Short mmCIF file of C-alpha atoms in Angstrom, two decimals:
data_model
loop_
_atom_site.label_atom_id
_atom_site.label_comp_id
_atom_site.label_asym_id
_atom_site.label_seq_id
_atom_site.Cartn_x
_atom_site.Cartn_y
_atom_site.Cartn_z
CA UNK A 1 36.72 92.28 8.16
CA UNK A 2 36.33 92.29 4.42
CA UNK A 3 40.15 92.95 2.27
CA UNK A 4 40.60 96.73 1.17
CA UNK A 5 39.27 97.02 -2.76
CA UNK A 6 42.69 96.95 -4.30
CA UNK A 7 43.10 99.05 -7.33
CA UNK A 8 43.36 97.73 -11.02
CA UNK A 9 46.26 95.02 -11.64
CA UNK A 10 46.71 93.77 -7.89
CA UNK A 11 45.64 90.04 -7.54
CA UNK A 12 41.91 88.96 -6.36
CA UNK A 13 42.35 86.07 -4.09
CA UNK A 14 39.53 83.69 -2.19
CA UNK A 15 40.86 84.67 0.79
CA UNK A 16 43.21 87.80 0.89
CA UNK A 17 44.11 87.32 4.49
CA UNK A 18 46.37 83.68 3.47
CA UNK A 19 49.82 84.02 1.73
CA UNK A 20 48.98 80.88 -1.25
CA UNK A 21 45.96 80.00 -3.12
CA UNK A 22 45.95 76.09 -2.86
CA UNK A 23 48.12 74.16 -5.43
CA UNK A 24 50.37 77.80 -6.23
CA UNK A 25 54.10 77.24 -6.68
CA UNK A 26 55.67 78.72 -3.96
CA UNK A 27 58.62 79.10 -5.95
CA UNK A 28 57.41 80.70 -8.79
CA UNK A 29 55.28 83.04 -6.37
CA UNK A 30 58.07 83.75 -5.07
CA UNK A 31 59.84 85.18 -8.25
CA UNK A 32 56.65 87.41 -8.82
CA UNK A 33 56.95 88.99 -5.78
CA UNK A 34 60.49 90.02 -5.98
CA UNK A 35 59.80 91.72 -9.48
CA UNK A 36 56.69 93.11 -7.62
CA UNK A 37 58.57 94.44 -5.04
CA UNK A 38 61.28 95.59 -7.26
CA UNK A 39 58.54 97.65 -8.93
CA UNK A 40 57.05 99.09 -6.09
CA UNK A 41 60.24 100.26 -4.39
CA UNK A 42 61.27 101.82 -7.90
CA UNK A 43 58.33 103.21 -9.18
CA UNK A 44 55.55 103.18 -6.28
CA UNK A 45 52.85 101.41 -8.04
CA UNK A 46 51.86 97.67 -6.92
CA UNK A 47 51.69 95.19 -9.34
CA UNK A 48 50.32 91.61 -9.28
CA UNK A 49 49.92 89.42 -7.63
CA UNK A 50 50.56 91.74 -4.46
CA UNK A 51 47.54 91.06 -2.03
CA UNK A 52 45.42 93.92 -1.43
CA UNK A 53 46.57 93.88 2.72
CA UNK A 54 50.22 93.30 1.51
CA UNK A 55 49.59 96.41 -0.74
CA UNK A 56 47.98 98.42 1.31
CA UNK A 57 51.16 97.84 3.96
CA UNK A 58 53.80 98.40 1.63
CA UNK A 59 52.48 101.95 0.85
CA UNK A 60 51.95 102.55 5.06
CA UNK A 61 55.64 101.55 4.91
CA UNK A 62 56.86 103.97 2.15
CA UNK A 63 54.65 107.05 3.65
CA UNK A 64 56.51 105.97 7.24
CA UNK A 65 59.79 106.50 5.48
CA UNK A 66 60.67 103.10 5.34
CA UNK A 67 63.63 101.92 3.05
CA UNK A 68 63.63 98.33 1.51
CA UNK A 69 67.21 98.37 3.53
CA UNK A 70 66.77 99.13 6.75
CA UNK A 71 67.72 97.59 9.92
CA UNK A 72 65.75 97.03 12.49
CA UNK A 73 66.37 98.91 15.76
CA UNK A 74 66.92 96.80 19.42
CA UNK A 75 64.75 99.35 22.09
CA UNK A 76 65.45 97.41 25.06
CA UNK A 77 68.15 95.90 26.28
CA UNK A 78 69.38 94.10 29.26
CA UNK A 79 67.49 95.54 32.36
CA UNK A 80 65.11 97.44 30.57
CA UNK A 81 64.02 94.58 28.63
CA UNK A 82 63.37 92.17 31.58
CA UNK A 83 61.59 94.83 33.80
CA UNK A 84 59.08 95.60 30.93
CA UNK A 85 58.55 91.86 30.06
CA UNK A 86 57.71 91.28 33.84
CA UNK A 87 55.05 93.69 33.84
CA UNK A 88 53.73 93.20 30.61
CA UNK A 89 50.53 91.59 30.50
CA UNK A 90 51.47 88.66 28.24
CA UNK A 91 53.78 87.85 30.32
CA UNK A 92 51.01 86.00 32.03
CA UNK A 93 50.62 83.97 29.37
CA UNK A 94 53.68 83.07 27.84
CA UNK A 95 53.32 79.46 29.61
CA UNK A 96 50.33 79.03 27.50
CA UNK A 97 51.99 80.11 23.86
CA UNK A 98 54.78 77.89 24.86
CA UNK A 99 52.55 74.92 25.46
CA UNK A 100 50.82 75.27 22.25
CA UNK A 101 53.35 76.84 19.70
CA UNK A 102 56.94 76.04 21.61
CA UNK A 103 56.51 71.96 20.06
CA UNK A 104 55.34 73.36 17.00
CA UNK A 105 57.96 75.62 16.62
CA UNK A 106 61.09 73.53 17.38
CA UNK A 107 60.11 70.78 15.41
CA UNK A 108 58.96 72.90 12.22
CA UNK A 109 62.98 74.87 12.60
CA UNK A 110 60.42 78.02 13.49
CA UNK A 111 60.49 80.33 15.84
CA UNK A 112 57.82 81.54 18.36
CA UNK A 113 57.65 85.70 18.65
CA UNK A 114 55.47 87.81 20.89
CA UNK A 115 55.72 91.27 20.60
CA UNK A 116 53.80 94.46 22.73
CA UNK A 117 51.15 96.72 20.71
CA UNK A 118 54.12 99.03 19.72
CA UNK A 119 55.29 96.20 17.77
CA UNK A 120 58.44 95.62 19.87
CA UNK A 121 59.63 91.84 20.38
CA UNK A 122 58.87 91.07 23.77
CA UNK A 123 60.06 86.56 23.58
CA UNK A 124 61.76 85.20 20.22
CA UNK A 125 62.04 81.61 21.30
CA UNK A 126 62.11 77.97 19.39
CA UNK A 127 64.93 76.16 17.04
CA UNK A 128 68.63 77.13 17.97
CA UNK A 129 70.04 77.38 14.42
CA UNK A 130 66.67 79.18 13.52
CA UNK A 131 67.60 81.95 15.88
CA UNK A 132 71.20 82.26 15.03
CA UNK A 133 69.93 83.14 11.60
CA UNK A 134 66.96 85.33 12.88
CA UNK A 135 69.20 87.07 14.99
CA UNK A 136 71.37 88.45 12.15
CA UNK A 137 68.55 90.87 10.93
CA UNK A 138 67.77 92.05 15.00
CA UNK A 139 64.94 89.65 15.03
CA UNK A 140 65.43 89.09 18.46
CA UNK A 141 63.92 90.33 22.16
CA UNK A 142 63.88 94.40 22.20
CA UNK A 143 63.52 95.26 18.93
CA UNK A 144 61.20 97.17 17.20
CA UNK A 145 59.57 95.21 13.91
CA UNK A 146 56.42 98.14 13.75
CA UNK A 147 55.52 98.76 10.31
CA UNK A 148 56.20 102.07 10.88
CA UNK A 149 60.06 101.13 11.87
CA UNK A 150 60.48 98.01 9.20
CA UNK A 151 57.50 97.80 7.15
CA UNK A 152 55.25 95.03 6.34
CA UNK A 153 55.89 92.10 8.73
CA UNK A 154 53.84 89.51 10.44
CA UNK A 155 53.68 90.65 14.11
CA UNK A 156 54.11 94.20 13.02
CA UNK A 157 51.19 94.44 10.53
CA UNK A 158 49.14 91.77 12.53
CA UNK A 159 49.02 94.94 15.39
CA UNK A 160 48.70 97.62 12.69
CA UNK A 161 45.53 96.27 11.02
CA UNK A 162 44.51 94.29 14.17
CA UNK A 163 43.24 90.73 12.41
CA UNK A 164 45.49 88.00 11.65
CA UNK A 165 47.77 87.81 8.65
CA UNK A 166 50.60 85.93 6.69
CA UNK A 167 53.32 87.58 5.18
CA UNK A 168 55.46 85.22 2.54
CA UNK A 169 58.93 85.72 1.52
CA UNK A 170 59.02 89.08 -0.82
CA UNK A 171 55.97 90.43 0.64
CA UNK A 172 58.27 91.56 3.94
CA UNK A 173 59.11 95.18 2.85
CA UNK A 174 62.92 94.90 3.75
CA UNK A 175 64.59 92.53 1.52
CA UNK A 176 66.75 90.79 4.50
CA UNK A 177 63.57 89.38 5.89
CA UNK A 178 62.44 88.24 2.43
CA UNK A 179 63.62 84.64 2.88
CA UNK A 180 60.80 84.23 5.57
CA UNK A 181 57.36 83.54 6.28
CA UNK A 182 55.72 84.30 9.10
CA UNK A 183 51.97 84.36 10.49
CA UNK A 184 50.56 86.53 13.68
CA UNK A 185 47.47 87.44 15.48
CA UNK A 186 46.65 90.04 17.48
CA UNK A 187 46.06 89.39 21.45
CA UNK A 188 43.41 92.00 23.05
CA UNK A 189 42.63 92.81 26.67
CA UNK A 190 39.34 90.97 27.31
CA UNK A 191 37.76 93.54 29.24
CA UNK A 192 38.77 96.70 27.39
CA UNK A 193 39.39 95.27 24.15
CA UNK A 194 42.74 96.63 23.59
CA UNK A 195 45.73 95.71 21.40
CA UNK A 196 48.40 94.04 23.70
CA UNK A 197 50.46 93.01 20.91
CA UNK A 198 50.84 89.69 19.17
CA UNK A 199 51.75 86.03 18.85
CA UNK A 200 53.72 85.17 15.88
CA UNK A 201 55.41 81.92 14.10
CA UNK A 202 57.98 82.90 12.04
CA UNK A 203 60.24 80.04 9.84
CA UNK A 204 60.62 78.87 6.03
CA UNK A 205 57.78 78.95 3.39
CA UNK A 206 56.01 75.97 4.65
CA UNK A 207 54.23 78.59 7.30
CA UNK A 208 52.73 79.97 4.10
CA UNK A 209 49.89 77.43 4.22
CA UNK A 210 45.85 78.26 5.36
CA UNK A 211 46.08 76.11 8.28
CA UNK A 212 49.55 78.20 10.04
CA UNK A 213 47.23 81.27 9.97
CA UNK A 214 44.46 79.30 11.40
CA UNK A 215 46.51 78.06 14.29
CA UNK A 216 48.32 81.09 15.28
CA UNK A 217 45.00 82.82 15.50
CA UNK A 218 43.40 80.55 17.54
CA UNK A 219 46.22 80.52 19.90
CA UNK A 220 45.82 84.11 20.71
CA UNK A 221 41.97 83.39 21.42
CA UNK A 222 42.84 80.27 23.75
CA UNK A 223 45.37 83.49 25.35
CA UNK A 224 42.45 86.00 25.64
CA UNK A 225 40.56 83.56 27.26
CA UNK A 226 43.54 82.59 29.63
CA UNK A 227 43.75 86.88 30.35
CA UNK A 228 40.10 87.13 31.15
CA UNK A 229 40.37 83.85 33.49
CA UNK A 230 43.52 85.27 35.30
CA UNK A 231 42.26 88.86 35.55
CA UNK A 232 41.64 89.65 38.70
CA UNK A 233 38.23 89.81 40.13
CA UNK A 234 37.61 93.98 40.55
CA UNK A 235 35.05 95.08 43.30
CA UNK A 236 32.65 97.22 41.79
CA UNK A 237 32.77 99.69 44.24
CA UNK A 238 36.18 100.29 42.66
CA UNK A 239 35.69 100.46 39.04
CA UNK A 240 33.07 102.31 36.98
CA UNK A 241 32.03 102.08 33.51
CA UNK A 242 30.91 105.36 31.76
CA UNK A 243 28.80 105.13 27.98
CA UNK A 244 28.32 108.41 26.54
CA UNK A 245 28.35 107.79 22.76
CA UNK A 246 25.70 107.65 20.60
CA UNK A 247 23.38 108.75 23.29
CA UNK A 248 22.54 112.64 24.99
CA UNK A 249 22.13 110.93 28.84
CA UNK A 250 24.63 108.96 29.53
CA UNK A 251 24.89 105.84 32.03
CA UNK A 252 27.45 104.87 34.62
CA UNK A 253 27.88 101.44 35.75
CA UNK A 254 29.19 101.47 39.09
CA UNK A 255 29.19 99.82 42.35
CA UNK A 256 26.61 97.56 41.02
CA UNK A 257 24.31 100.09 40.02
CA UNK A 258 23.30 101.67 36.79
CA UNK A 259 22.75 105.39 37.03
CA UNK A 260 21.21 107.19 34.25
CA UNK A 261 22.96 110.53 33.84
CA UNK A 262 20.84 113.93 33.14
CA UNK A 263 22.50 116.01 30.43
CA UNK A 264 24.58 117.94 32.53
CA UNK A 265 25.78 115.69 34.93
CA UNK A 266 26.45 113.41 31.94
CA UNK A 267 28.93 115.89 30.40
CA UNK A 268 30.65 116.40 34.09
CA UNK A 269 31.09 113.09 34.55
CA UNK A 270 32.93 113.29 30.52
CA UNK A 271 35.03 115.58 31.38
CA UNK A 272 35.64 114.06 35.06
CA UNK A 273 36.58 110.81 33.64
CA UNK A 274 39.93 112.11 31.31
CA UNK A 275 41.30 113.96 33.74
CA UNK A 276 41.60 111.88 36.94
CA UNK A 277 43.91 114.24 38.62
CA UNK A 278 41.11 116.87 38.84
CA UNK A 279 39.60 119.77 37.65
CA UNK A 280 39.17 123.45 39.11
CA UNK A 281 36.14 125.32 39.15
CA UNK A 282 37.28 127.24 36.86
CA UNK A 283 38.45 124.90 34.62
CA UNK A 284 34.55 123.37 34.26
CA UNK A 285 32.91 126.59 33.93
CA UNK A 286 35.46 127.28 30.81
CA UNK A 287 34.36 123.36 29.46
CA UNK A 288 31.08 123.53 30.07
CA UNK A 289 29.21 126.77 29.71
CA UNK A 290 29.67 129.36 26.39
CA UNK A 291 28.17 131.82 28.67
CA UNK A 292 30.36 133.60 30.56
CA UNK A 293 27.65 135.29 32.71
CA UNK A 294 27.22 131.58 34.39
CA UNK A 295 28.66 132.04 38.23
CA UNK A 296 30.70 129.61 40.14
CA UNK A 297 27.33 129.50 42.42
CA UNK A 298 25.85 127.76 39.76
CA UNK A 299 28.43 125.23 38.65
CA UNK A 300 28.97 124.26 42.63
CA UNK A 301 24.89 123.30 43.21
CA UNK A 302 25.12 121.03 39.76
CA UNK A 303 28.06 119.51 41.01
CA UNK A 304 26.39 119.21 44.77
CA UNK A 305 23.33 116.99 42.89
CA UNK A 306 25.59 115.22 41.01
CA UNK A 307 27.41 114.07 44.64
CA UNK A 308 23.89 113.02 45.83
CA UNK A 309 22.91 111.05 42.56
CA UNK A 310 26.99 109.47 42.80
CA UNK A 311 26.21 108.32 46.50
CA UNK A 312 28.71 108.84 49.36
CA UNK A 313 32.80 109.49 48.72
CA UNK A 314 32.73 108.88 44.45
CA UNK A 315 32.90 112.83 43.86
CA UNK A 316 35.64 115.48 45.96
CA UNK A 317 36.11 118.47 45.58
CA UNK A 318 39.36 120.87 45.64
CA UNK A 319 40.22 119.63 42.66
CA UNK A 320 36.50 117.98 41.50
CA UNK A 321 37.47 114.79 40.81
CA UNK A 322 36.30 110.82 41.04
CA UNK A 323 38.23 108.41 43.62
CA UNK A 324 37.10 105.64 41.49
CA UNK A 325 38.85 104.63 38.33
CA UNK A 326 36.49 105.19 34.81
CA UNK A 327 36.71 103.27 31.49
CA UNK A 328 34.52 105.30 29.13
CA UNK A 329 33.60 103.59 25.49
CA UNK A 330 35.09 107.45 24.70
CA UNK A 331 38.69 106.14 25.89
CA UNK A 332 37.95 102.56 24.44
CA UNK A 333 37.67 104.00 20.50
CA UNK A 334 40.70 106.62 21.53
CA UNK A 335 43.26 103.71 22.17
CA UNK A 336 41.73 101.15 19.27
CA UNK A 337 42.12 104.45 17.09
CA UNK A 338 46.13 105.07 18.39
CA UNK A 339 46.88 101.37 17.91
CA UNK A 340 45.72 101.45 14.40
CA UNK A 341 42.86 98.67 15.78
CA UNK A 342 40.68 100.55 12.93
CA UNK A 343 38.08 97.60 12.95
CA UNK A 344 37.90 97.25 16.56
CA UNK A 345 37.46 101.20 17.12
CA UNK A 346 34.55 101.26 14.78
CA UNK A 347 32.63 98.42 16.74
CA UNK A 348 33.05 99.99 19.85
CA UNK A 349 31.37 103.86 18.13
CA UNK A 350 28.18 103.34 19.08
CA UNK A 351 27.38 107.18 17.58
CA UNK A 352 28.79 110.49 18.20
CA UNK A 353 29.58 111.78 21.84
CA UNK A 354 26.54 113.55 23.92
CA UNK A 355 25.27 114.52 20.39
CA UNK A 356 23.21 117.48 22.01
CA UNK A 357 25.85 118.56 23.98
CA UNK A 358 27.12 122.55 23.46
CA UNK A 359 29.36 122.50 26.39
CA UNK A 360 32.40 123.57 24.25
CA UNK A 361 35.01 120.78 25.75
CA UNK A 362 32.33 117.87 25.04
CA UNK A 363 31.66 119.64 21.02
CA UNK A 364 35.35 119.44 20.62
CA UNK A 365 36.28 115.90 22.05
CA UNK A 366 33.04 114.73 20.12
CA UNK A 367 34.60 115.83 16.62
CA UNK A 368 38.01 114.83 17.49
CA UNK A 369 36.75 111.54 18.16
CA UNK A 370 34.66 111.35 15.00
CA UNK A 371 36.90 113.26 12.66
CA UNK A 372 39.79 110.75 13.77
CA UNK A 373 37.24 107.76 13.01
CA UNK A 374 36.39 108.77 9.65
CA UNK A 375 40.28 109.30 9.21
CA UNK A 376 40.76 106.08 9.45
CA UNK A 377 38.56 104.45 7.77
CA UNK A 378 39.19 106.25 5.12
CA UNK A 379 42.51 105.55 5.18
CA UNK A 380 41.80 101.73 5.45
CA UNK A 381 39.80 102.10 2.39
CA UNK A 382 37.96 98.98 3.94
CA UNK A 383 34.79 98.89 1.50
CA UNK A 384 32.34 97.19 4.68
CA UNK A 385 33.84 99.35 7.27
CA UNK A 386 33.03 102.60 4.48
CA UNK A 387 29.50 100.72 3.93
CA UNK A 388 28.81 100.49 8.07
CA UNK A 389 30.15 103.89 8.44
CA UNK A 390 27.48 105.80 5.76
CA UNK A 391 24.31 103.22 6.72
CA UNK A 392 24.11 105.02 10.29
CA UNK A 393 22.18 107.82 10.96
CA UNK A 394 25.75 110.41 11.89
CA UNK A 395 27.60 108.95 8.47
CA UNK A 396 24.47 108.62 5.67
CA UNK A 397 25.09 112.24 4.91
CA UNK A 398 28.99 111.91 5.22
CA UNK A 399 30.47 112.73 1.48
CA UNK A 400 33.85 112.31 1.78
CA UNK A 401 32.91 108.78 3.08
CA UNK A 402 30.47 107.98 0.68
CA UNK A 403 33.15 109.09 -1.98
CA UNK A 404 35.82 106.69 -0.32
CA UNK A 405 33.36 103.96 -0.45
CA UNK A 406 32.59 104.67 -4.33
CA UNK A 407 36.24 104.16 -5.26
CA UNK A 408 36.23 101.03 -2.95
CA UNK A 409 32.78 99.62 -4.12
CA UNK A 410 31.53 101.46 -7.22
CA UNK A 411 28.23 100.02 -7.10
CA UNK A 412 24.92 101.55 -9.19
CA UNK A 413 23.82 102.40 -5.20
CA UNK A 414 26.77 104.08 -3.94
CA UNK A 415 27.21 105.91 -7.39
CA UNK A 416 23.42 107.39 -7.21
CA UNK A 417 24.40 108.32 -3.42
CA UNK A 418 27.10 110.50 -4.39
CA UNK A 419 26.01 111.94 -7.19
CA UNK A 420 22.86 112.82 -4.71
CA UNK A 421 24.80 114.53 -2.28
CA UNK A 422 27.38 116.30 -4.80
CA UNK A 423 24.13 118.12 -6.48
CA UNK A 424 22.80 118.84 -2.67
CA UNK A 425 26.24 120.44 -1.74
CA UNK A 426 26.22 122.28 -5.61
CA UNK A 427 22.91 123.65 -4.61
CA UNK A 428 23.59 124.81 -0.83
CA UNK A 429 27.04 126.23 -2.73
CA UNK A 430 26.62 130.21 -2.47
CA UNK A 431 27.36 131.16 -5.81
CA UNK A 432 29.94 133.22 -7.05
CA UNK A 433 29.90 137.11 -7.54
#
């Protein structure tokens, strides 16, 4: 993922992902950062040489409510902490990060973090006097280093953008972390793709080098890898797989077939799919059909063909409901989009929801869905995820897009584009009386 387009005055670097261009003086870089911090926290505008990502998560910090003073919160303690470790699933491979960071990290005086997708330290392990001095500002098992709760951090930011990133000494939001450095990569689910947390390294400025952010990153692979070798084999009588964007019929993987959904049955099985408790009768007629005149009758013989195309003992009745667990690409961009995994959301929209669909539930979970998308990106103000977004035939007409992506990318192209589409919605305008 290309670096945000950072407005006038904040630094340019070869890569905006590492802390140091090659041959900088850490020291000196230091010393701009404080007075760029100092600015930012007085006055709100980022100066240089603030990176673009650093930028962009200092002003995610100040909208959260973030002070440069804060302290951050412990969440789980004791009990509560152990029981939640135990059934976390990088728990499983804590063995591995020690193997490969645990060395690393009590020779270097660092200290190996992994913390869940909420951002809450889950391990803080490696050199002793290192975590006396880490555990002074709460840096420690239980508490909560989001962005959201201490601003821009390694692990925290690492989850909130979902790539890998350094964060050097003043470029932590809250000045008592501002003597570190730190680098951390997001871990995903291999089969869903989710945000489990992330593997950090936090120590002195030496971390601030290209090859830290380089390791840590590939140590979270080498854990993926490790997840999808442990993960337990599932029979596929008991998962399905359900892929209803970007396409009117949708197909269901399951028990090792592929069943192409008609259009109906494809927004039953939608609907079926988020809500695993059940539905009434009722309750479909109301999501599916604007016409009220529709009777029960007819509802009951759609959901009778639907059994037969299912096969035997996937659909009961009294509530209607699956006895097979779903994972819908719908649900897959819902929990990239809630763990700010903006990137990984937009790779797995493969196009609007049923995009014939008129049963009313479908129309509005397909415009939730996209509205929330184009939120985001937005927000990101990620010029290639703005460019992917309007070059597909649901954004290429999408103005407020195409206007993010002209203060992003101000090209001669994207200019004529939205001057194009400002005349078209002058002209469709009704005009005033």
């Amino acid at each position: 993922m290309a670096a945000a387009a950072s407005p006038v005055g904040e630094a340019e670097l070869s890569d905006p992902w590492v802390a140091l261009e090659p041959g900088a003086d850490p020291a000196e870089h230091v010393r701009m950062l404080r007075r760029a911090h100092e600015t930012f926290t007085e006055g709100g505008t980022v100066p240089r040489p603030v990176r673009p990502v650093v930028a962009d998560s200092w002003r995610r910090s100040a909208r959260a409510g973030v002070g440069p003073d804060v302290t951050p919160s412990v969440e789980l303690l004791d009990g509560d902490l152990g029981t939640y470790r135990a059934e976390h699933p990088l728990a499983r491979v804590m063995p591995l990060f020690r193997e490969l960071l645990g060395t690393f990290a009590a020779d270097g005086e660092h200290l190996l973090a992994v913390c869940d997708a909420h951002g809450r330290l889950l391990w803080v392990e490696g050199h002793a006097s290192t975590r006396r001095r880490a555990d002074r500002m709460n840096f420690v098992p239980g508490a909560r280093w989001a962005e959201t709760a201490v601003g821009t951090n390694a692990p925290g930011t690492a989850v909130a953008v979902d790539r890998p990133v350094q964060v050097f000494a003043a470029e932590h939001f809250i000045r008592q972390v501002q003597p570190w450095t730190c680098a951390a990569a997001p871990v995903h689910d291999p089969r869903t793709g989710r945000v489990l947390g992330a593997v950090d390294i936090t120590g002195g400025d030496g971390l601030a080098h290209p090859h830290s952010l380089g390791f840590v990153q590939a140590v979270a692979r080498a854990a993926e890898s490790q997840l999808a070798l442990l993960a337990p084999e599932t029979p596929a009588a008991d998962l399905a797989e359900l892929r209803a964007l970007g396409r009117d019929e949708a197909r269901l993987l399951v028990g090792g077939r592929s069943v192409r959904l008609s259009r109906r049955h494809s927004e039953l099985l939608v609907l079926l799919s988020r809500h695993p408790e059940g539905l009434t009768g009722d309750e479909l007629l109301c999501a599916l059909y604007e016409d009220e005149s529709v009777t029960p009758v007819t509802l009951r013989a759609e959901l009778a063909r639907l059994r037969r195309v299912l096969g035997p003992g996937l659909l009961k009745s009294r509530p209607y409901r699956l006895t097979v667990p779903v994972e819908s690409d719908v649900a897959v961009v819902e929990r990239r989009l809630e763990t700010g995994a903006v990137t990984a959301a937009a790779t797995a929209y493969s196009g609007p929801l049923l995009p014939s669909s008129q049963a009313p539930a479908v129309v509005r979970l397909r415009q939730r869905l996209a509205d929330g998308l184009r939120t985001a990106l937005i927000a990101r103000c990620d010029p290639d995820l703005l460019a992917d977004w309007v070059h597909t035939p649901w954004g290429e007409d999408d103005f407020d897009v195409w206007r993010a992506l002209a203060a992003a990318r101000p090209t001669a192209a994207v200019r004529a584009r939205l001057a194009a589409l400002e005349s078209e919605l002058a002209w469709r305008r009704p005009a005033a009386t």
